Amino acid sequence: MKTIIEPSRIKSVEPIHFNTTEYRHKALKEAFYNPFLLHADDVMIDLLTDSGTSAMSSAQWAGIMVGDESYAGSPSYFRFKEAVQEITQMPAVIPTHQGRAAEKILFSITGGKDKVFISNTLFDTTRANIEFSGAEGIDMICEEGRHPSIPAPFKGNLDTGALISYLASNGSSHVAMVILTVTNNSGGGQPVSMQNIREVHDICYKNGIPLYIDACRFAENCYFIQQREPGYGDKSILEIANEMFSYADGCTMSAKKDAFANIGGFLALRNEELATKCRNLLVITEGFPTYGGLAGRDLEAIAIGLHEVMDEHYLQYRIRSIDYLTQKLHSAGVPVMLPAGGHAVYLDAAEFLPHIPANQYPGQALVCALYVHGGIRCVEIGSLMFGKYGPDGHLIPARLELVRLAIPRRVYTQSHIDYVAEVIIEVFAKRQTIKGLRITEEAAMLRHFTAKLEELV
Ligand SMILES: *Cc1c(COP(=O)(O)O)cnc(C)c1O
C-alpha cells in the first residue's frame, strides 16, 4: 500500500516560532508549570485541543466573504440549515455560538431537579449544563471502554445491560433523555457502533425516553463504522450518518470539531413544539433564530465544512494520522491507549513515569517535559484535572493518569507528526530524569486551567 498523503495542498501558511530548550525552560517556569498559562507563540506544535483549531479550506474562506449578514432570514442560514438537514434529516435547525450553548438551551427545558440524563460518557460541558439545571448525569460506558490498553473496535458503546437493569429497578419517568456521545470524547475518542445506537434506540423507544446524539465528531464515528462494522463497508459516510441520526430525536453539535469551523454549533430537533420552546430561549440568550450566536459568515463556513468533513479521502487521512502516531509510539515501547481513537493520542503517564506517584502529578510532569524538550503543548487528563481531596486533605487520585495529544484537523503535516513521535520517544528514553510537581495555587473548580505548580527537587 502506498503512503496515505494529506488530502489537501497548502495555499496559506502560518510561521512556527522556533525557540530553544533553555528558552522553554524559562517560559514554563514563568507559566508555573502549567502550559495553559503559556503564550501560544512560545509553542511550536500545539496539541492542546482539536476544538476550533482546524484549518479552514479555501472554499470556507471564500464562504466567509459570501456570508450574508442580514439580521433575519439570511441566505447563509438557509444554506446552513440545508447542510445540517442533509446529514440529520431533522426539521428544526437552531444555530448557537458553540456546542455548550445548544446544551444549555436544551437542558434548561428538558432538565431540572429529580431528572436524570444517561450517557455512554457525558463530555464535561454537557455534564456541567445538566447539573446546572438541577438534574443528574449518569455514565454507562461498556466494559471494553474501561481498559485503555485492551483493543476493541467500539470502546465508546453504551452498556445496554446496565441501561436495561437501571430502568427495571428505577423506572423511566424521571429519565429526561439518553445521550450518545459520538465519538466518545472523554473516553479517548473511541467510536460507538451502529448496532449499539440501534439497541439503545430500541430500549429508549420501548420506555418512552428520547434519544439524543452529541454529534461533535459524527463523521469520524461514521468512518469507524464504515471500516469496522459488518454491513457498512459499501455505504457512504452520508448514508451512515443518515441512519445514525434516524434513531435520534435530536442532536447537539459543536461546529468547532467536525465542521472545521473556528466557532459555532447547533441544536437539531424532530419535535416542533420543543423547537419552539428552544427558539424562545435562544432569542434571549443567543440571538434571532436564523443566526443564533453567529455571524452570517460563520454559518456559511459551517455549511461548507459539514460537507467537506464527509469526504472519505479526508477521513482516511484523519483517522490514519492518529493511528500512525499511536503505532509509532507503541512500537517504540511508549505506553499508549489502544486502539487509536478519532482525534487524539493518549499516553499512559502512570506507566510512562512509574517513579512519580499520583500526588506528584505524573501526567502534568510529562506534559511539562514534552514542552521543554520539544516545544509540544498537550494536556493532562489525570489527577490534576479530576483529582479530589478527601476529608483529611489527602489527594484522591483520578482513575487514570493520561496525557492527551489532540490533533487539530488539516493543520499539521506528516513531518510535524514524525517530530512529535521523536520528541516523545527521546523523553521516554530519559524518563528517569523527570521530576514530580507540587501545586502552589489552585481554584476550587476546574483547577487544571489555572493551577500554579512547582518542580520538586
Ligand atoms: C467540545 C464538545 C462539546 C462542547 O462544545 P463547545 O463548542 O466547546 O461548547 C460537547 N460535547 C463534546 C463531545 C465535545 O467534544
Coordinates of C-alpha atoms and ligand atoms in Angstrom, one line a residue:
M1 CA 0.0 0.0 0.0
K2 CA 1.3 3.5 -0.9
T3 CA 1.7 6.3 1.6
I4 CA -1.6 8.0 2.5
I5 CA -1.0 11.6 1.5
E6 CA -2.6 14.7 3.1
P7 CA -5.7 15.2 1.0
S8 CA -5.0 19.0 0.5
R9 CA -2.4 21.3 -0.7
I10 CA -1.2 24.4 1.3
K11 CA -2.2 27.9 0.0
S12 CA -1.6 29.9 3.1
V13 CA 0.9 29.3 5.8
E14 CA 1.5 30.4 9.4
P15 CA 5.0 30.5 10.8
I16 CA 6.1 28.4 13.7
H17 CA 8.1 30.4 16.2
F18 CA 11.2 28.4 16.9
N19 CA 12.8 28.6 20.3
T20 CA 15.3 26.7 22.4
T21 CA 15.2 24.3 25.3
E22 CA 16.7 27.0 27.6
Y23 CA 14.0 29.5 26.5
R24 CA 11.2 27.0 27.0
H25 CA 12.5 26.0 30.4
K26 CA 12.3 29.7 31.4
A27 CA 8.9 30.2 29.8
L28 CA 7.4 27.1 31.5
K29 CA 8.7 28.3 34.9
E30 CA 7.1 31.7 34.3
A31 CA 3.9 29.8 33.4
F32 CA 4.1 28.0 36.7
Y33 CA 4.5 24.5 35.1
N34 CA 1.0 24.9 33.6
P35 CA 1.1 25.0 29.7
F36 CA -2.4 26.6 29.7
L37 CA -0.7 29.7 31.0
L38 CA 1.9 29.8 28.2
H39 CA 1.8 32.4 25.4
A40 CA 0.8 30.4 22.4
D41 CA 3.6 32.0 20.3
D42 CA 6.0 30.1 22.6
V43 CA 4.5 26.7 21.5
M44 CA 5.9 25.0 18.4
I45 CA 3.4 22.2 17.9
D46 CA 0.1 22.9 19.7
L47 CA -1.8 19.7 20.5
L48 CA -3.8 21.2 23.4
T49 CA -7.2 20.7 21.7
D50 CA -8.8 19.9 18.3
S51 CA -11.6 22.3 19.2
G52 CA -11.8 25.4 17.0
T53 CA -8.2 24.8 15.8
S54 CA -9.0 23.3 12.3
A55 CA -7.6 24.8 9.1
M56 CA -10.4 26.1 7.0
S57 CA -10.4 25.3 3.3
S58 CA -10.2 27.9 0.5
A59 CA -13.9 27.2 -0.1
Q60 CA -14.7 28.0 3.5
W61 CA -12.7 31.2 3.4
A62 CA -14.5 32.1 0.2
G63 CA -17.7 31.4 2.1
I64 CA -16.7 33.9 4.7
M65 CA -16.8 36.6 2.0
V66 CA -20.1 35.3 0.6
G67 CA -21.7 35.2 4.1
D68 CA -24.8 37.4 4.3
E69 CA -25.2 39.4 7.5
S70 CA -28.9 40.1 7.3
Y71 CA -30.4 40.1 10.8
A72 CA -33.3 37.9 9.8
G73 CA -33.7 35.3 7.0
S74 CA -30.0 35.4 5.8
P75 CA -29.4 33.1 2.8
S76 CA -26.4 31.9 4.8
Y77 CA -28.8 30.5 7.4
F78 CA -30.7 28.6 4.8
R79 CA -27.5 27.1 3.4
F80 CA -26.5 26.2 6.9
K81 CA -30.0 24.6 7.6
E82 CA -29.9 22.6 4.4
A83 CA -26.4 21.3 5.3
V84 CA -27.5 20.2 8.8
Q85 CA -30.7 18.7 7.4
E86 CA -28.9 16.7 4.7
I87 CA -27.0 14.9 7.4
T88 CA -29.5 14.7 10.3
Q89 CA -32.8 14.9 8.3
M90 CA -34.3 16.8 11.3
P91 CA -36.8 19.5 10.5
A92 CA -35.8 22.1 13.2
V93 CA -32.3 23.5 13.0
I94 CA -31.2 26.1 15.6
P95 CA -27.8 27.7 15.3
T96 CA -25.8 28.5 18.5
H97 CA -22.4 30.2 19.2
Q98 CA -20.9 26.8 20.2
G99 CA -21.9 23.3 21.4
R100 CA -22.4 24.2 25.1
A101 CA -25.0 26.9 24.2
A102 CA -27.1 24.3 22.4
E103 CA -26.8 22.1 25.6
K104 CA -27.7 24.9 27.9
I105 CA -30.9 25.7 25.9
L106 CA -32.0 22.0 25.5
F107 CA -31.3 21.1 29.2
S108 CA -32.9 24.2 30.6
I109 CA -36.1 22.9 29.1
T110 CA -35.8 19.2 29.5
G111 CA -33.7 19.1 32.7
G112 CA -34.3 20.2 36.2
K113 CA -34.5 18.8 39.7
D114 CA -35.1 15.0 40.0
K115 CA -34.4 14.4 36.3
V116 CA -31.7 12.0 35.1
F117 CA -29.6 12.0 31.9
I118 CA -27.9 8.7 30.9
S119 CA -25.0 8.5 28.5
N120 CA -22.1 6.4 27.3
T121 CA -19.9 9.2 28.7
L122 CA -21.0 12.9 29.1
F123 CA -18.5 15.5 28.0
D124 CA -17.6 17.9 30.8
T125 CA -19.6 20.9 29.5
T126 CA -22.6 18.6 28.8
R127 CA -22.4 17.2 32.4
A128 CA -22.0 20.8 33.8
N129 CA -25.1 22.0 31.9
I130 CA -27.1 19.0 33.1
E131 CA -26.1 19.6 36.7
F132 CA -26.6 23.3 36.4
S133 CA -30.2 22.6 35.6
G134 CA -30.5 20.6 38.8
A135 CA -30.5 17.2 37.1
E136 CA -28.1 14.3 37.4
G137 CA -25.9 12.8 34.8
I138 CA -25.0 9.1 34.7
D139 CA -22.3 7.5 32.6
M140 CA -22.8 3.8 31.5
I141 CA -19.7 3.0 29.4
C142 CA -19.3 -0.5 28.1
E143 CA -16.8 -2.9 29.8
E144 CA -14.2 -2.6 26.9
G145 CA -14.2 1.1 27.3
R146 CA -12.8 0.9 30.8
H147 CA -9.5 -0.6 29.9
P148 CA -7.1 1.7 28.0
S149 CA -4.6 -0.9 26.8
I150 CA -7.1 -3.6 25.6
P151 CA -8.0 -3.1 22.0
A152 CA -11.7 -3.4 20.8
P153 CA -13.4 -1.9 17.8
F154 CA -16.2 0.1 19.6
K155 CA -15.0 1.1 23.0
G156 CA -17.4 4.0 23.0
N157 CA -20.5 1.9 23.3
L158 CA -23.1 2.4 26.0
D159 CA -23.6 -0.6 28.3
T160 CA -27.1 -1.7 27.2
G161 CA -27.3 -4.3 30.0
A162 CA -26.7 -1.5 32.6
L163 CA -29.3 0.7 31.0
I164 CA -31.9 -2.1 31.0
S165 CA -31.3 -3.0 34.6
Y166 CA -31.3 0.7 35.7
L167 CA -34.7 1.1 34.0
A168 CA -36.0 -2.1 35.5
S169 CA -35.2 -1.0 39.1
N170 CA -35.8 2.8 38.8
G171 CA -38.4 3.1 36.1
S172 CA -38.2 5.6 33.3
S173 CA -40.5 8.5 34.0
H174 CA -37.7 10.6 35.5
V175 CA -35.2 9.9 32.7
A176 CA -35.0 13.1 30.6
M177 CA -33.1 11.5 27.8
V178 CA -30.3 9.2 26.8
I179 CA -27.3 11.0 25.1
L180 CA -24.9 9.1 23.0
T181 CA -21.6 11.0 22.5
V182 CA -20.0 10.1 19.1
T183 CA -17.2 9.6 19.2
N184 CA -16.8 9.3 23.0
N185 CA -14.5 12.4 23.6
S186 CA -13.9 11.8 27.3
G187 CA -13.3 8.1 26.7
G188 CA -10.4 8.6 24.3
G189 CA -12.3 9.4 21.1
Q190 CA -13.5 5.8 20.8
P191 CA -16.4 5.1 18.4
V192 CA -20.0 3.9 19.0
S193 CA -21.2 1.1 16.7
M194 CA -24.5 1.4 14.7
Q195 CA -25.6 -1.8 16.4
N196 CA -25.2 -0.1 19.8
I197 CA -27.1 3.0 18.6
R198 CA -29.9 0.8 17.3
E199 CA -30.1 -1.2 20.5
V200 CA -30.1 2.0 22.7
H201 CA -32.8 3.4 20.4
D202 CA -35.0 0.3 20.9
I203 CA -34.6 0.4 24.7
C204 CA -35.4 4.2 24.7
Y205 CA -38.4 3.7 22.4
K206 CA -39.9 0.9 24.5
N207 CA -39.6 3.1 27.6
G208 CA -40.7 6.3 26.1
I209 CA -37.3 8.0 26.6
P210 CA -36.0 10.5 24.0
L211 CA -32.6 9.6 22.4
Y212 CA -30.1 12.4 21.6
I213 CA -26.8 12.4 19.9
D214 CA -23.9 14.6 21.0
A215 CA -22.7 14.8 17.4
C216 CA -19.4 16.8 17.7
R217 CA -17.3 14.1 15.9
F218 CA -20.1 12.4 13.9
A219 CA -18.1 12.0 10.7
E220 CA -15.1 10.4 12.5
N221 CA -17.6 8.0 14.1
C222 CA -19.3 7.2 10.8
Y223 CA -15.9 6.4 9.3
F224 CA -15.1 3.9 12.1
I225 CA -18.5 2.2 11.4
Q226 CA -17.7 2.0 7.7
Q227 CA -14.3 0.5 8.4
R228 CA -15.1 -1.8 11.3
E229 CA -18.8 -2.8 11.4
P230 CA -20.1 -5.6 9.2
G231 CA -22.6 -4.4 6.5
Y232 CA -21.3 -0.8 6.3
G233 CA -18.2 -1.2 4.1
D234 CA -20.1 -0.2 0.9
K235 CA -22.1 2.6 2.4
S236 CA -21.1 6.3 2.0
I237 CA -20.4 8.4 5.1
L238 CA -23.6 10.4 4.4
E239 CA -25.7 7.2 4.3
I240 CA -24.2 6.0 7.6
A241 CA -24.8 9.4 9.1
N242 CA -28.4 9.4 7.9
E243 CA -29.0 6.0 9.5
M244 CA -27.3 7.1 12.7
F245 CA -29.4 10.2 13.1
S246 CA -32.6 8.3 12.1
Y247 CA -32.5 6.7 15.5
A248 CA -32.4 10.0 17.4
D249 CA -35.0 12.6 18.5
G250 CA -32.4 15.4 18.3
C251 CA -28.8 16.3 18.5
T252 CA -26.4 18.9 19.7
M253 CA -23.1 19.7 17.9
S254 CA -20.1 21.9 18.3
A255 CA -19.0 23.1 14.9
K256 CA -15.5 23.6 16.3
K257 CA -14.9 19.9 15.8
D258 CA -16.2 18.0 12.7
A259 CA -17.4 21.2 10.8
F260 CA -13.8 22.6 10.6
A261 CA -15.1 26.0 11.9
N262 CA -13.3 28.2 14.5
I263 CA -16.6 28.9 16.2
G264 CA -20.2 27.7 16.1
G265 CA -22.7 24.9 16.9
F266 CA -26.3 23.9 16.6
L267 CA -29.3 22.1 18.0
A268 CA -31.4 20.0 15.6
L269 CA -34.8 18.5 16.6
R270 CA -37.7 16.5 15.3
N271 CA -40.3 17.8 17.7
E272 CA -41.5 21.2 16.5
E273 CA -43.2 22.0 19.9
L274 CA -39.9 21.6 21.7
A275 CA -38.1 23.5 19.0
T276 CA -40.4 26.5 19.6
K277 CA -39.6 26.5 23.3
C278 CA -35.8 26.3 22.4
R279 CA -36.1 29.2 19.9
N280 CA -37.9 31.3 22.6
L281 CA -34.9 30.7 24.9
L282 CA -32.5 31.2 22.0
V283 CA -33.8 34.7 21.4
I284 CA -33.0 35.9 24.9
T285 CA -29.6 34.1 25.2
E286 CA -28.1 33.8 21.7
G287 CA -29.9 35.9 19.1
F288 CA -32.6 35.7 16.4
P289 CA -33.4 32.1 15.3
T290 CA -31.8 32.5 11.9
Y291 CA -28.3 33.4 13.3
G292 CA -28.2 32.1 16.9
G293 CA -24.9 33.5 18.3
L294 CA -23.2 33.5 15.0
A295 CA -22.3 35.9 12.1
G296 CA -23.7 35.0 8.7
R297 CA -20.1 34.2 7.6
D298 CA -19.8 31.6 10.3
L299 CA -23.0 29.9 9.2
E300 CA -21.6 29.8 5.7
A301 CA -18.2 28.3 6.8
I302 CA -20.0 25.7 8.8
A303 CA -22.3 24.7 6.0
I304 CA -19.3 24.1 3.7
G305 CA -17.3 22.4 6.5
L306 CA -20.1 19.9 7.2
H307 CA -20.0 18.9 3.6
E308 CA -16.2 18.6 3.4
V309 CA -15.8 16.5 6.6
M310 CA -17.7 13.6 4.9
D311 CA -15.0 13.3 2.2
E312 CA -13.6 9.8 2.5
H313 CA -10.1 10.8 1.5
Y314 CA -10.1 13.3 4.3
L315 CA -11.4 10.8 6.9
Q316 CA -9.0 8.1 5.8
Y317 CA -6.1 10.6 6.3
R318 CA -7.6 11.9 9.5
I319 CA -8.0 8.5 11.2
R320 CA -4.8 7.2 9.8
S321 CA -2.7 10.1 11.1
I322 CA -3.9 9.5 14.6
D323 CA -3.2 5.7 14.2
Y324 CA 0.2 6.4 12.6
L325 CA 1.4 8.4 15.7
T326 CA -0.1 5.8 18.1
Q327 CA 1.6 2.9 16.3
K328 CA 5.0 4.7 16.1
L329 CA 4.9 5.3 19.8
H330 CA 3.6 1.8 20.6
S331 CA 6.3 0.1 18.6
A332 CA 9.0 2.1 20.5
G333 CA 7.6 0.8 23.8
V334 CA 5.8 4.0 24.8
P335 CA 2.6 3.2 26.8
V336 CA -0.4 4.5 24.7
M337 CA -4.1 3.9 24.7
L338 CA -5.1 1.2 22.2
P339 CA -6.6 1.2 19.6
A340 CA -6.1 4.9 18.5
G341 CA -9.3 7.0 18.7
G342 CA -10.5 9.5 16.2
H343 CA -9.0 12.8 17.3
A344 CA -6.2 12.3 19.8
V345 CA -3.4 10.1 21.0
Y346 CA -3.3 9.3 24.7
L347 CA -0.2 8.5 26.7
D348 CA -0.4 6.4 29.9
A349 CA 1.6 8.7 32.2
A350 CA 1.3 6.3 35.2
E351 CA 3.2 3.7 33.2
F352 CA 5.5 6.2 31.5
L353 CA 6.7 7.6 34.8
P354 CA 6.2 4.9 37.4
H355 CA 8.7 6.7 39.8
I356 CA 6.3 9.6 40.1
P357 CA 3.3 9.0 42.5
A358 CA -0.2 10.3 41.7
N359 CA 0.1 13.1 44.3
Q360 CA 3.1 14.4 42.3
Y361 CA 1.1 14.6 39.1
P362 CA 2.9 12.3 36.6
G363 CA 0.6 13.4 33.8
Q364 CA 1.4 17.1 34.3
A365 CA 5.1 16.3 34.7
L366 CA 5.0 14.5 31.3
V367 CA 3.1 17.4 29.7
C368 CA 5.9 19.8 31.0
A369 CA 8.7 17.5 29.8
L370 CA 7.3 17.4 26.3
Y371 CA 7.1 21.1 26.2
V372 CA 10.6 21.7 27.4
H373 CA 12.1 19.0 25.3
G374 CA 10.3 19.7 22.0
G375 CA 8.0 22.8 22.3
I376 CA 4.9 20.5 22.1
R377 CA 1.9 21.5 24.1
C378 CA -0.6 18.9 25.2
V379 CA -3.0 18.4 28.2
E380 CA -3.0 16.3 31.4
I381 CA -6.2 14.2 31.9
G382 CA -5.4 12.8 35.3
S383 CA -5.2 13.8 38.9
L384 CA -4.6 17.5 38.2
M385 CA -7.8 17.6 36.1
F386 CA -10.0 15.1 38.1
G387 CA -8.3 14.6 41.5
K388 CA -10.3 15.4 44.6
Y389 CA -9.4 15.9 48.2
G390 CA -10.6 13.6 50.9
P391 CA -11.8 14.8 54.3
D392 CA -8.2 14.5 55.7
G393 CA -6.8 16.7 52.9
H394 CA -5.2 13.8 51.1
L395 CA -5.4 13.6 47.3
I396 CA -7.9 11.1 45.9
P397 CA -6.3 10.4 42.5
A398 CA -8.1 10.1 39.2
R399 CA -8.8 6.6 37.9
L400 CA -6.2 7.1 35.1
E401 CA -3.2 9.3 34.6
L402 CA -3.4 10.2 30.9
V403 CA -1.8 12.8 28.7
R404 CA -3.8 13.8 25.6
L405 CA -2.3 14.9 22.3
A406 CA -5.2 16.2 20.3
I407 CA -4.5 16.7 16.6
P408 CA -6.1 19.8 15.0
R409 CA -7.8 19.0 11.7
R410 CA -5.7 19.6 8.5
V411 CA -3.2 21.7 10.4
Y412 CA 0.0 19.6 10.7
T413 CA 1.8 17.5 8.1
Q414 CA 3.4 14.1 8.5
S415 CA 6.8 15.6 9.3
H416 CA 5.3 17.5 12.2
I417 CA 3.8 14.3 13.5
D418 CA 7.2 12.5 13.0
Y419 CA 8.8 15.2 15.0
V420 CA 6.2 14.7 17.8
A421 CA 7.0 11.0 17.8
E422 CA 10.7 11.6 18.0
V423 CA 10.3 14.0 20.9
I424 CA 8.1 11.6 22.9
I425 CA 10.5 8.7 22.2
E426 CA 13.5 10.8 23.4
V427 CA 11.7 11.9 26.5
F428 CA 10.8 8.2 27.1
A429 CA 14.4 7.3 26.9
K430 CA 15.4 9.7 29.7
R431 CA 12.1 9.4 31.7
Q432 CA 14.1 8.7 34.9
T433 CA 15.3 12.4 35.0
I434 CA 11.7 13.8 35.0
K435 CA 10.6 15.1 38.4
G436 CA 7.2 15.3 40.1
L437 CA 5.3 18.5 40.7
R438 CA 3.6 20.2 43.6
I439 CA 0.6 22.6 43.5
T440 CA 1.2 26.0 45.0
E441 CA -2.1 27.7 44.0
E442 CA -5.4 26.3 42.8
A443 CA -9.0 27.2 42.2
A444 CA -11.9 25.3 43.7
M445 CA -13.3 24.1 40.4
L446 CA -11.7 23.2 37.1
R447 CA -8.4 23.8 38.7
H448 CA -6.3 22.4 35.9
F449 CA -6.9 25.5 33.7
T450 CA -5.3 28.0 36.2
A451 CA -3.4 25.9 38.8
K452 CA 0.2 27.1 39.6
L453 CA 2.8 24.4 40.2
E454 CA 6.5 24.0 41.0
E455 CA 9.0 21.3 40.3
L456 CA 10.0 19.1 43.3
V457 CA 13.8 18.8 43.9
Ligands
LIG1 C1 -16.4 20.2 22.5 C2 -17.5 19.3 22.9 C3 -18.7 19.9 23.4 C4 -18.9 21.4 23.7 O1 -18.8 22.1 22.6 P1 -18.2 23.6 22.7 O2 -18.3 24.1 21.2 O3 -16.8 23.5 23.2 O4 -19.1 24.4 23.6 C5 -19.7 19.0 23.8 N1 -19.6 17.7 23.6 C6 -18.4 17.1 23.1 C7 -18.3 15.6 23.0 C8 -17.4 17.9 22.8 O5 -16.3 17.4 22.3

